[in-house]
């Protein structure tokens, strides 16, 4: 599996994920959330930022089911789902992820027919090749 | 002022195929020399080059191989397929401002026989890839499929609308002996029963994988009148990198369904003497079918959310409201990062296309939507 290669701006996201927390960068001056992380605030140009704890709740904005040809680890689970989740705190903060039956289940562990745009999801975390990544579970069932 | 100050006076291309034996550099040189020959201009007169990224051949190699003179202008536009039309825009600007007098733009690709670029996806894992690749969003088809699903959900666009795009391109390729899909018709049944690549995108929603090269030659309007071919004027040119844009995908904009096309279009039309209603024929970047309805909206051929419906009733076919990708496009002629669309635009305005739109005098050509993009308006 591919694991995230972090950079200076994004590293805290993955460090908090390892502690089981979904945190998003926000401006320490004007309070705007921003994603993906970056050095300064596009609204007020402040370089002061903090990492705000999210509720972990969101909605499916869109999704695809990739089929092979794919990289081998992904082909083995295909067709799987990849989703974009918009966060409850701010729908402009959108995270790419996967909806799974249990946090450490395979990427194809949820019946594709159950995915809908607008469906509520909740974050969970799992370890993949030594890195903790967020996964998403459907709110209903 | 850029408007009609320069013209494309030569075009050239190699054969297109899934596999060609020659190297990317050799193909590039063949296409460039063919374009110069078409223009009737000696290679030693070339003093300007423009290219775009995701090609290995540098202008240094090309200039040396073809026997160019002293080069006084060269530029390389970023973001792969979004840069195709910007090469023409950069050369037009350089020539209009006196920085060069004979400019060459080109694209050479070994995309058919070379490795698929996403196989090398691990090198993209640092920003922005860390936010997408680990979750199995590996290929451009997956990234655009995500926008397509949302677009269909929000506006009621259907797979039939995407099929209309694929069909128009295929029908034009069926008329073009140089196209890979020449004499290979497409039916609705073939489309609807084909395999998924990234559901909601099926096989026929995806461009070809092609080896081949193309080039064009640009000079000032005055010189253009003395060249072998009828000049095709660069009327307006623009690039587009929208606010809060993020690489290949636009998921983090306030509005991910209005992409770079909208930004490029605003500037393109502002500089032009005519508007979308005056465009006789369009060459819209079609690495994936959903890019066409999104682009039709962005470039103002219809309203927001109306791009799917626009494709109905044969609108994109010859004789329709906006004949599209008349050489077959990336979907059915060749996928050469959109450069075939530029040369096809020139053929239309010369009156030499294999699917000629009668009396075509204006043509819009666009580069990849979804990535930082570019476009040119050409006129005869
Ligand atoms: Zn701020």
PDB file of C-alpha atoms in Angstrom, chain B residues 111-375:
ATOM      1  CA  UNK B 111       2.406   7.255 -23.859  1.00  0.00           C
ATOM      2  CA  UNK B 112       1.282   4.162 -25.768  1.00  0.00           C
ATOM      3  CA  UNK B 113       4.394   2.071 -25.329  1.00  0.00           C
ATOM      4  CA  UNK B 114       5.879   3.761 -22.275  1.00  0.00           C
ATOM      5  CA  UNK B 115       4.878   3.196 -18.653  1.00  0.00           C
ATOM      6  CA  UNK B 116       1.594   4.608 -17.431  1.00  0.00           C
ATOM      7  CA  UNK B 117       2.543   7.746 -15.537  1.00  0.00           C
ATOM      8  CA  UNK B 118       0.488   6.833 -12.464  1.00  0.00           C
ATOM      9  CA  UNK B 119       2.647   3.715 -11.978  1.00  0.00           C
ATOM     10  CA  UNK B 120       5.211   6.196 -10.752  1.00  0.00           C
ATOM     11  CA  UNK B 121       2.653   7.574  -8.365  1.00  0.00           C
ATOM     12  CA  UNK B 122       4.783   7.082  -5.247  1.00  0.00           C
ATOM     13  CA  UNK B 123       6.973  10.043  -6.204  1.00  0.00           C
ATOM     14  CA  UNK B 124       3.881  12.226  -6.014  1.00  0.00           C
ATOM     15  CA  UNK B 125       3.181  11.252  -2.424  1.00  0.00           C
ATOM     16  CA  UNK B 126       4.485  14.451  -0.840  1.00  0.00           C
ATOM     17  CA  UNK B 127       1.952  17.270  -1.117  1.00  0.00           C
ATOM     18  CA  UNK B 128      -0.470  17.017  -2.824  1.00  0.00           C
ATOM     19  CA  UNK B 129      -0.341  13.231  -3.166  1.00  0.00           C
ATOM     20  CA  UNK B 130      -0.312  12.529   0.574  1.00  0.00           C
ATOM     21  CA  UNK B 131      -3.978  13.594   0.751  1.00  0.00           C
ATOM     22  CA  UNK B 132      -5.211  11.358  -2.073  1.00  0.00           C
ATOM     23  CA  UNK B 133      -2.883   8.545  -3.216  1.00  0.00           C
ATOM     24  CA  UNK B 134      -2.825   6.427  -0.012  1.00  0.00           C
ATOM     25  CA  UNK B 135      -6.625   6.122  -0.285  1.00  0.00           C
ATOM     26  CA  UNK B 136      -6.439   4.519  -3.710  1.00  0.00           C
ATOM     27  CA  UNK B 137      -7.174   7.617  -5.739  1.00  0.00           C
ATOM     28  CA  UNK B 138      -4.288   6.647  -7.986  1.00  0.00           C
ATOM     29  CA  UNK B 139      -4.992   7.727 -11.560  1.00  0.00           C
ATOM     30  CA  UNK B 140      -6.348  10.775 -13.341  1.00  0.00           C
ATOM     31  CA  UNK B 141      -9.428   8.670 -14.236  1.00  0.00           C
ATOM     32  CA  UNK B 142     -10.149   8.216 -10.513  1.00  0.00           C
ATOM     33  CA  UNK B 143      -9.681  11.912  -9.832  1.00  0.00           C
ATOM     34  CA  UNK B 144     -11.949  13.052 -12.679  1.00  0.00           C
ATOM     35  CA  UNK B 145     -14.474  10.265 -11.937  1.00  0.00           C
ATOM     36  CA  UNK B 146     -14.986  11.875  -8.549  1.00  0.00           C
ATOM     37  CA  UNK B 147     -15.920  15.209 -10.169  1.00  0.00           C
ATOM     38  CA  UNK B 148     -18.087  13.412 -12.743  1.00  0.00           C
ATOM     39  CA  UNK B 149     -20.156  11.638 -10.068  1.00  0.00           C
ATOM     40  CA  UNK B 150     -20.751  14.892  -8.219  1.00  0.00           C
ATOM     41  CA  UNK B 151     -21.586  16.702 -11.480  1.00  0.00           C
ATOM     42  CA  UNK B 152     -24.122  14.030 -12.463  1.00  0.00           C
ATOM     43  CA  UNK B 153     -25.657  14.157  -8.989  1.00  0.00           C
ATOM     44  CA  UNK B 154     -25.899  17.926  -8.838  1.00  0.00           C
ATOM     45  CA  UNK B 155     -27.188  18.606 -12.363  1.00  0.00           C
ATOM     46  CA  UNK B 156     -28.821  15.395 -13.561  1.00  0.00           C
ATOM     47  CA  UNK B 157     -26.186  14.761 -16.213  1.00  0.00           C
ATOM     48  CA  UNK B 158     -26.243  11.157 -17.419  1.00  0.00           C
ATOM     49  CA  UNK B 159     -24.005   8.527 -18.944  1.00  0.00           C
ATOM     50  CA  UNK B 160     -25.832   9.198 -22.213  1.00  0.00           C
ATOM     51  CA  UNK B 161     -24.446  12.730 -22.117  1.00  0.00           C
ATOM     52  CA  UNK B 162     -20.924  11.369 -21.687  1.00  0.00           C
ATOM     53  CA  UNK B 163     -21.612   8.909 -24.505  1.00  0.00           C
ATOM     54  CA  UNK B 164     -22.612  11.825 -26.770  1.00  0.00           C
ATOM     55  CA  UNK B 165     -19.114  13.245 -26.258  1.00  0.00           C
ATOM     56  CA  UNK B 166     -17.379   9.928 -26.919  1.00  0.00           C
ATOM     57  CA  UNK B 167     -19.548   9.360 -29.991  1.00  0.00           C
ATOM     58  CA  UNK B 168     -18.900  12.777 -31.566  1.00  0.00           C
ATOM     59  CA  UNK B 169     -15.148  12.252 -31.233  1.00  0.00           C
ATOM     60  CA  UNK B 170     -15.351   8.722 -32.591  1.00  0.00           C
ATOM     61  CA  UNK B 171     -17.513   9.755 -35.548  1.00  0.00           C
ATOM     62  CA  UNK B 172     -14.926  12.389 -36.503  1.00  0.00           C
ATOM     63  CA  UNK B 173     -12.068   9.903 -36.113  1.00  0.00           C
ATOM     64  CA  UNK B 174     -13.956   7.566 -38.433  1.00  0.00           C
ATOM     65  CA  UNK B 175     -13.496  10.275 -41.112  1.00  0.00           C
ATOM     66  CA  UNK B 176      -9.793  10.843 -40.377  1.00  0.00           C
ATOM     67  CA  UNK B 177      -7.381   8.295 -41.878  1.00  0.00           C
ATOM     68  CA  UNK B 178      -4.604   9.452 -39.495  1.00  0.00           C
ATOM     69  CA  UNK B 179      -6.732   8.692 -36.421  1.00  0.00           C
ATOM     70  CA  UNK B 180      -6.147   5.569 -34.398  1.00  0.00           C
ATOM     71  CA  UNK B 181      -9.909   4.911 -34.399  1.00  0.00           C
ATOM     72  CA  UNK B 182     -10.329   5.405 -38.165  1.00  0.00           C
ATOM     73  CA  UNK B 183     -12.933   2.945 -39.484  1.00  0.00           C
ATOM     74  CA  UNK B 184     -13.764   1.740 -35.956  1.00  0.00           C
ATOM     75  CA  UNK B 185     -17.320   2.949 -35.217  1.00  0.00           C
ATOM     76  CA  UNK B 186     -18.712   3.221 -31.692  1.00  0.00           C
ATOM     77  CA  UNK B 187     -22.270   2.297 -30.704  1.00  0.00           C
ATOM     78  CA  UNK B 188     -24.308   3.117 -27.624  1.00  0.00           C
ATOM     79  CA  UNK B 189     -24.408  -0.579 -26.763  1.00  0.00           C
ATOM     80  CA  UNK B 190     -20.618  -0.843 -26.926  1.00  0.00           C
ATOM     81  CA  UNK B 191     -20.382   2.160 -24.617  1.00  0.00           C
ATOM     82  CA  UNK B 192     -22.979   1.014 -22.096  1.00  0.00           C
ATOM     83  CA  UNK B 193     -21.614  -2.521 -21.830  1.00  0.00           C
ATOM     84  CA  UNK B 194     -17.900  -1.656 -21.754  1.00  0.00           C
ATOM     85  CA  UNK B 195     -15.809  -2.295 -18.657  1.00  0.00           C
ATOM     86  CA  UNK B 196     -15.435   0.241 -15.883  1.00  0.00           C
ATOM     87  CA  UNK B 197     -12.160   2.065 -15.444  1.00  0.00           C
ATOM     88  CA  UNK B 198     -13.278   4.118 -12.468  1.00  0.00           C
ATOM     89  CA  UNK B 199     -17.057   3.891 -12.022  1.00  0.00           C
ATOM     90  CA  UNK B 200     -18.774   6.210 -13.118  1.00  0.00           C
ATOM     91  CA  UNK B 201     -16.216   6.317 -15.984  1.00  0.00           C
ATOM     92  CA  UNK B 202     -16.055   3.392 -18.410  1.00  0.00           C
ATOM     93  CA  UNK B 203     -13.468   2.444 -21.024  1.00  0.00           C
ATOM     94  CA  UNK B 204     -14.857   4.846 -23.666  1.00  0.00           C
ATOM     95  CA  UNK B 205     -14.817   7.812 -21.262  1.00  0.00           C
ATOM     96  CA  UNK B 206     -11.014   7.598 -21.273  1.00  0.00           C
ATOM     97  CA  UNK B 207      -8.571   8.870 -23.873  1.00  0.00           C
ATOM     98  CA  UNK B 208      -6.317   6.673 -25.981  1.00  0.00           C
ATOM     99  CA  UNK B 209      -2.751   5.728 -25.080  1.00  0.00           C
ATOM    100  CA  UNK B 210      -0.644   6.883 -27.996  1.00  0.00           C
ATOM    101  CA  UNK B 211       2.886   7.265 -29.353  1.00  0.00           C
ATOM    102  CA  UNK B 212       3.308  10.263 -31.632  1.00  0.00           C
ATOM    103  CA  UNK B 213       4.379  13.878 -31.994  1.00  0.00           C
ATOM    104  CA  UNK B 214       3.028  17.166 -33.363  1.00  0.00           C
ATOM    105  CA  UNK B 215       4.390  20.669 -33.822  1.00  0.00           C
ATOM    106  CA  UNK B 216       3.368  24.074 -35.089  1.00  0.00           C
ATOM    107  CA  UNK B 217       5.236  27.181 -36.286  1.00  0.00           C
ATOM    108  CA  UNK B 218       4.284  30.745 -35.344  1.00  0.00           C
ATOM    109  CA  UNK B 219       5.484  33.995 -36.919  1.00  0.00           C
ATOM    110  CA  UNK B 220       4.401  37.642 -36.938  1.00  0.00           C
ATOM    111  CA  UNK B 221       1.313  38.532 -38.987  1.00  0.00           C
ATOM    112  CA  UNK B 222       3.312  40.439 -41.605  1.00  0.00           C
ATOM    113  CA  UNK B 223       5.658  37.579 -42.326  1.00  0.00           C
ATOM    114  CA  UNK B 224       2.734  35.145 -42.242  1.00  0.00           C
ATOM    115  CA  UNK B 225       1.296  36.677 -45.408  1.00  0.00           C
ATOM    116  CA  UNK B 226       4.380  35.509 -47.341  1.00  0.00           C
ATOM    117  CA  UNK B 227       4.345  31.915 -46.106  1.00  0.00           C
ATOM    118  CA  UNK B 228       3.235  28.871 -48.100  1.00  0.00           C
ATOM    119  CA  UNK B 229       0.001  28.333 -46.189  1.00  0.00           C
ATOM    120  CA  UNK B 230      -2.982  30.481 -45.383  1.00  0.00           C
ATOM    121  CA  UNK B 231      -2.216  32.104 -42.000  1.00  0.00           C
ATOM    122  CA  UNK B 232      -4.295  31.117 -38.963  1.00  0.00           C
ATOM    123  CA  UNK B 233      -4.215  34.062 -36.572  1.00  0.00           C
ATOM    124  CA  UNK B 234      -3.798  33.803 -32.804  1.00  0.00           C
ATOM    125  CA  UNK B 235      -6.679  36.048 -31.831  1.00  0.00           C
ATOM    126  CA  UNK B 236      -6.669  35.632 -28.062  1.00  0.00           C
ATOM    127  CA  UNK B 237      -4.814  33.474 -25.556  1.00  0.00           C
ATOM    128  CA  UNK B 238      -5.112  32.851 -21.836  1.00  0.00           C
ATOM    129  CA  UNK B 239      -3.972  30.634 -18.997  1.00  0.00           C
ATOM    130  CA  UNK B 240      -6.073  29.736 -15.962  1.00  0.00           C
ATOM    131  CA  UNK B 241      -5.000  28.950 -12.407  1.00  0.00           C
ATOM    132  CA  UNK B 242      -8.046  29.577 -10.213  1.00  0.00           C
ATOM    133  CA  UNK B 243      -7.991  30.776  -6.642  1.00  0.00           C
ATOM    134  CA  UNK B 244      -7.264  27.965  -4.164  1.00  0.00           C
ATOM    135  CA  UNK B 245      -6.514  25.506  -6.973  1.00  0.00           C
ATOM    136  CA  UNK B 246      -4.554  22.409  -5.999  1.00  0.00           C
ATOM    137  CA  UNK B 247      -2.655  20.520  -8.717  1.00  0.00           C
ATOM    138  CA  UNK B 248      -4.559  17.898 -10.654  1.00  0.00           C
ATOM    139  CA  UNK B 249      -7.777  18.228  -8.718  1.00  0.00           C
ATOM    140  CA  UNK B 250      -9.920  21.081  -7.586  1.00  0.00           C
ATOM    141  CA  UNK B 251     -11.501  19.409  -4.566  1.00  0.00           C
ATOM    142  CA  UNK B 252     -10.539  22.164  -2.180  1.00  0.00           C
ATOM    143  CA  UNK B 253     -11.976  25.132  -4.054  1.00  0.00           C
ATOM    144  CA  UNK B 254     -15.172  26.706  -2.807  1.00  0.00           C
ATOM    145  CA  UNK B 255     -16.661  25.308  -6.018  1.00  0.00           C
ATOM    146  CA  UNK B 256     -14.845  22.240  -7.394  1.00  0.00           C
ATOM    147  CA  UNK B 257     -17.138  22.004 -10.436  1.00  0.00           C
ATOM    148  CA  UNK B 258     -16.011  25.356 -11.826  1.00  0.00           C
ATOM    149  CA  UNK B 259     -12.405  24.637 -12.650  1.00  0.00           C
ATOM    150  CA  UNK B 260      -9.514  26.369 -14.407  1.00  0.00           C
ATOM    151  CA  UNK B 261     -11.528  26.663 -17.653  1.00  0.00           C
ATOM    152  CA  UNK B 262     -13.647  29.375 -16.029  1.00  0.00           C
ATOM    153  CA  UNK B 263     -10.574  31.413 -15.141  1.00  0.00           C
ATOM    154  CA  UNK B 264      -8.972  31.064 -18.588  1.00  0.00           C
ATOM    155  CA  UNK B 265     -12.285  31.776 -20.336  1.00  0.00           C
ATOM    156  CA  UNK B 266     -12.891  35.090 -18.590  1.00  0.00           C
ATOM    157  CA  UNK B 267      -9.578  36.447 -19.823  1.00  0.00           C
ATOM    158  CA  UNK B 268      -9.807  34.831 -23.254  1.00  0.00           C
ATOM    159  CA  UNK B 269     -13.166  36.441 -24.107  1.00  0.00           C
ATOM    160  CA  UNK B 270     -12.203  39.779 -22.604  1.00  0.00           C
ATOM    161  CA  UNK B 271      -9.414  40.079 -25.200  1.00  0.00           C
ATOM    162  CA  UNK B 272     -11.523  38.882 -28.146  1.00  0.00           C
ATOM    163  CA  UNK B 273     -13.628  40.624 -30.796  1.00  0.00           C
ATOM    164  CA  UNK B 274     -16.175  37.792 -30.713  1.00  0.00           C
ATOM    165  CA  UNK B 275     -17.885  35.571 -28.152  1.00  0.00           C
ATOM    166  CA  UNK B 276     -18.833  31.922 -27.660  1.00  0.00           C
ATOM    167  CA  UNK B 277     -21.876  32.311 -29.930  1.00  0.00           C
ATOM    168  CA  UNK B 278     -19.518  33.200 -32.809  1.00  0.00           C
ATOM    169  CA  UNK B 279     -17.331  30.084 -32.511  1.00  0.00           C
ATOM    170  CA  UNK B 280     -17.721  27.934 -35.637  1.00  0.00           C
ATOM    171  CA  UNK B 281     -15.877  24.854 -34.374  1.00  0.00           C
ATOM    172  CA  UNK B 282     -14.260  23.861 -31.065  1.00  0.00           C
ATOM    173  CA  UNK B 283     -11.414  21.593 -30.055  1.00  0.00           C
ATOM    174  CA  UNK B 284     -12.015  20.842 -26.367  1.00  0.00           C
ATOM    175  CA  UNK B 285      -9.451  18.879 -24.353  1.00  0.00           C
ATOM    176  CA  UNK B 286     -10.934  15.431 -23.864  1.00  0.00           C
ATOM    177  CA  UNK B 287      -8.668  13.221 -21.792  1.00  0.00           C
ATOM    178  CA  UNK B 288     -11.977  12.185 -20.173  1.00  0.00           C
ATOM    179  CA  UNK B 289     -15.512  12.761 -21.482  1.00  0.00           C
ATOM    180  CA  UNK B 290     -16.726  14.750 -18.401  1.00  0.00           C
ATOM    181  CA  UNK B 291     -14.130  17.429 -19.161  1.00  0.00           C
ATOM    182  CA  UNK B 292     -16.212  18.423 -22.199  1.00  0.00           C
ATOM    183  CA  UNK B 293     -19.499  19.400 -20.448  1.00  0.00           C
ATOM    184  CA  UNK B 294     -17.462  21.071 -17.693  1.00  0.00           C
ATOM    185  CA  UNK B 295     -15.509  23.017 -20.353  1.00  0.00           C
ATOM    186  CA  UNK B 296     -18.621  23.928 -22.352  1.00  0.00           C
ATOM    187  CA  UNK B 297     -19.891  25.641 -19.209  1.00  0.00           C
ATOM    188  CA  UNK B 298     -16.557  27.211 -18.364  1.00  0.00           C
ATOM    189  CA  UNK B 299     -16.073  28.707 -21.838  1.00  0.00           C
ATOM    190  CA  UNK B 300     -19.626  30.062 -21.873  1.00  0.00           C
ATOM    191  CA  UNK B 301     -21.328  27.895 -24.514  1.00  0.00           C
ATOM    192  CA  UNK B 302     -24.108  27.188 -22.019  1.00  0.00           C
ATOM    193  CA  UNK B 303     -25.049  27.974 -18.435  1.00  0.00           C
ATOM    194  CA  UNK B 304     -23.829  26.353 -15.268  1.00  0.00           C
ATOM    195  CA  UNK B 305     -25.074  22.762 -15.022  1.00  0.00           C
ATOM    196  CA  UNK B 306     -26.251  22.736 -18.656  1.00  0.00           C
ATOM    197  CA  UNK B 307     -23.176  21.079 -20.181  1.00  0.00           C
ATOM    198  CA  UNK B 308     -24.709  17.607 -20.193  1.00  0.00           C
ATOM    199  CA  UNK B 309     -27.941  18.722 -21.866  1.00  0.00           C
ATOM    200  CA  UNK B 310     -25.922  20.754 -24.389  1.00  0.00           C
ATOM    201  CA  UNK B 311     -24.605  17.501 -25.884  1.00  0.00           C
ATOM    202  CA  UNK B 312     -28.107  16.300 -26.819  1.00  0.00           C
ATOM    203  CA  UNK B 313     -29.586  16.273 -30.324  1.00  0.00           C
ATOM    204  CA  UNK B 314     -26.288  15.936 -32.163  1.00  0.00           C
ATOM    205  CA  UNK B 315     -25.042  19.351 -30.986  1.00  0.00           C
ATOM    206  CA  UNK B 316     -21.400  18.227 -31.069  1.00  0.00           C
ATOM    207  CA  UNK B 317     -21.598  16.563 -34.483  1.00  0.00           C
ATOM    208  CA  UNK B 318     -20.841  18.159 -37.865  1.00  0.00           C
ATOM    209  CA  UNK B 319     -23.846  20.352 -38.654  1.00  0.00           C
ATOM    210  CA  UNK B 320     -24.689  20.633 -34.947  1.00  0.00           C
ATOM    211  CA  UNK B 321     -24.631  23.685 -32.717  1.00  0.00           C
ATOM    212  CA  UNK B 322     -20.905  23.273 -31.898  1.00  0.00           C
ATOM    213  CA  UNK B 323     -18.949  20.718 -33.960  1.00  0.00           C
ATOM    214  CA  UNK B 324     -16.321  19.333 -31.620  1.00  0.00           C
ATOM    215  CA  UNK B 325     -12.897  17.697 -31.849  1.00  0.00           C
ATOM    216  CA  UNK B 326     -13.136  17.262 -35.582  1.00  0.00           C
ATOM    217  CA  UNK B 327     -10.006  15.135 -35.928  1.00  0.00           C
ATOM    218  CA  UNK B 328     -11.282  12.716 -33.274  1.00  0.00           C
ATOM    219  CA  UNK B 329      -9.662  14.356 -30.245  1.00  0.00           C
ATOM    220  CA  UNK B 330      -7.788  12.608 -27.475  1.00  0.00           C
ATOM    221  CA  UNK B 331     -10.605  10.090 -27.200  1.00  0.00           C
ATOM    222  CA  UNK B 332     -10.354   8.767 -30.757  1.00  0.00           C
ATOM    223  CA  UNK B 333      -7.614  10.417 -32.877  1.00  0.00           C
ATOM    224  CA  UNK B 334      -4.590  10.279 -30.576  1.00  0.00           C
ATOM    225  CA  UNK B 335      -3.806  11.255 -26.999  1.00  0.00           C
ATOM    226  CA  UNK B 336      -0.816  13.521 -27.413  1.00  0.00           C
ATOM    227  CA  UNK B 337      -1.572  15.799 -24.491  1.00  0.00           C
ATOM    228  CA  UNK B 338      -3.926  17.910 -26.574  1.00  0.00           C
ATOM    229  CA  UNK B 339      -1.532  19.119 -29.253  1.00  0.00           C
ATOM    230  CA  UNK B 340      -3.549  17.377 -31.966  1.00  0.00           C
ATOM    231  CA  UNK B 341      -6.394  19.737 -31.022  1.00  0.00           C
ATOM    232  CA  UNK B 342      -4.232  22.757 -31.894  1.00  0.00           C
ATOM    233  CA  UNK B 343      -3.239  21.359 -35.286  1.00  0.00           C
ATOM    234  CA  UNK B 344      -6.825  20.312 -36.006  1.00  0.00           C
ATOM    235  CA  UNK B 345      -7.962  23.867 -35.258  1.00  0.00           C
ATOM    236  CA  UNK B 346      -5.461  25.103 -37.844  1.00  0.00           C
ATOM    237  CA  UNK B 347      -6.703  22.566 -40.414  1.00  0.00           C
ATOM    238  CA  UNK B 348     -10.306  23.713 -39.890  1.00  0.00           C
ATOM    239  CA  UNK B 349      -9.373  27.349 -40.513  1.00  0.00           C
ATOM    240  CA  UNK B 350      -7.333  26.403 -43.577  1.00  0.00           C
ATOM    241  CA  UNK B 351     -10.344  24.442 -44.817  1.00  0.00           C
ATOM    242  CA  UNK B 352      -8.410  21.165 -44.956  1.00  0.00           C
ATOM    243  CA  UNK B 353      -9.913  19.077 -42.123  1.00  0.00           C
ATOM    244  CA  UNK B 354     -11.121  15.563 -42.911  1.00  0.00           C
ATOM    245  CA  UNK B 355     -14.368  16.635 -41.197  1.00  0.00           C
ATOM    246  CA  UNK B 356     -14.481  20.183 -42.473  1.00  0.00           C
ATOM    247  CA  UNK B 357     -17.029  22.595 -41.008  1.00  0.00           C
ATOM    248  CA  UNK B 358     -18.154  24.683 -44.017  1.00  0.00           C
ATOM    249  CA  UNK B 359     -16.702  28.211 -43.948  1.00  0.00           C
ATOM    250  CA  UNK B 360     -15.214  27.798 -40.473  1.00  0.00           C
ATOM    251  CA  UNK B 361     -13.546  31.106 -39.572  1.00  0.00           C
ATOM    252  CA  UNK B 362     -13.230  30.902 -35.761  1.00  0.00           C
ATOM    253  CA  UNK B 363     -12.062  28.058 -33.566  1.00  0.00           C
ATOM    254  CA  UNK B 364     -11.648  27.669 -29.803  1.00  0.00           C
ATOM    255  CA  UNK B 365      -8.869  25.292 -28.701  1.00  0.00           C
ATOM    256  CA  UNK B 366      -8.538  24.360 -25.038  1.00  0.00           C
ATOM    257  CA  UNK B 367      -5.991  22.536 -22.890  1.00  0.00           C
ATOM    258  CA  UNK B 368      -6.583  20.149 -19.995  1.00  0.00           C
ATOM    259  CA  UNK B 369      -9.418  21.138 -17.667  1.00  0.00           C
ATOM    260  CA  UNK B 370      -8.971  20.225 -14.009  1.00  0.00           C
ATOM    261  CA  UNK B 371      -5.290  21.215 -14.080  1.00  0.00           C
ATOM    262  CA  UNK B 372      -3.937  24.756 -14.452  1.00  0.00           C
ATOM    263  CA  UNK B 373      -5.001  25.240 -18.038  1.00  0.00           C
ATOM    264  CA  UNK B 374      -4.791  27.398 -21.169  1.00  0.00           C
ATOM    265  CA  UNK B 375      -6.764  28.162 -24.310  1.00  0.00           C
TER     266      UNK B 375
END
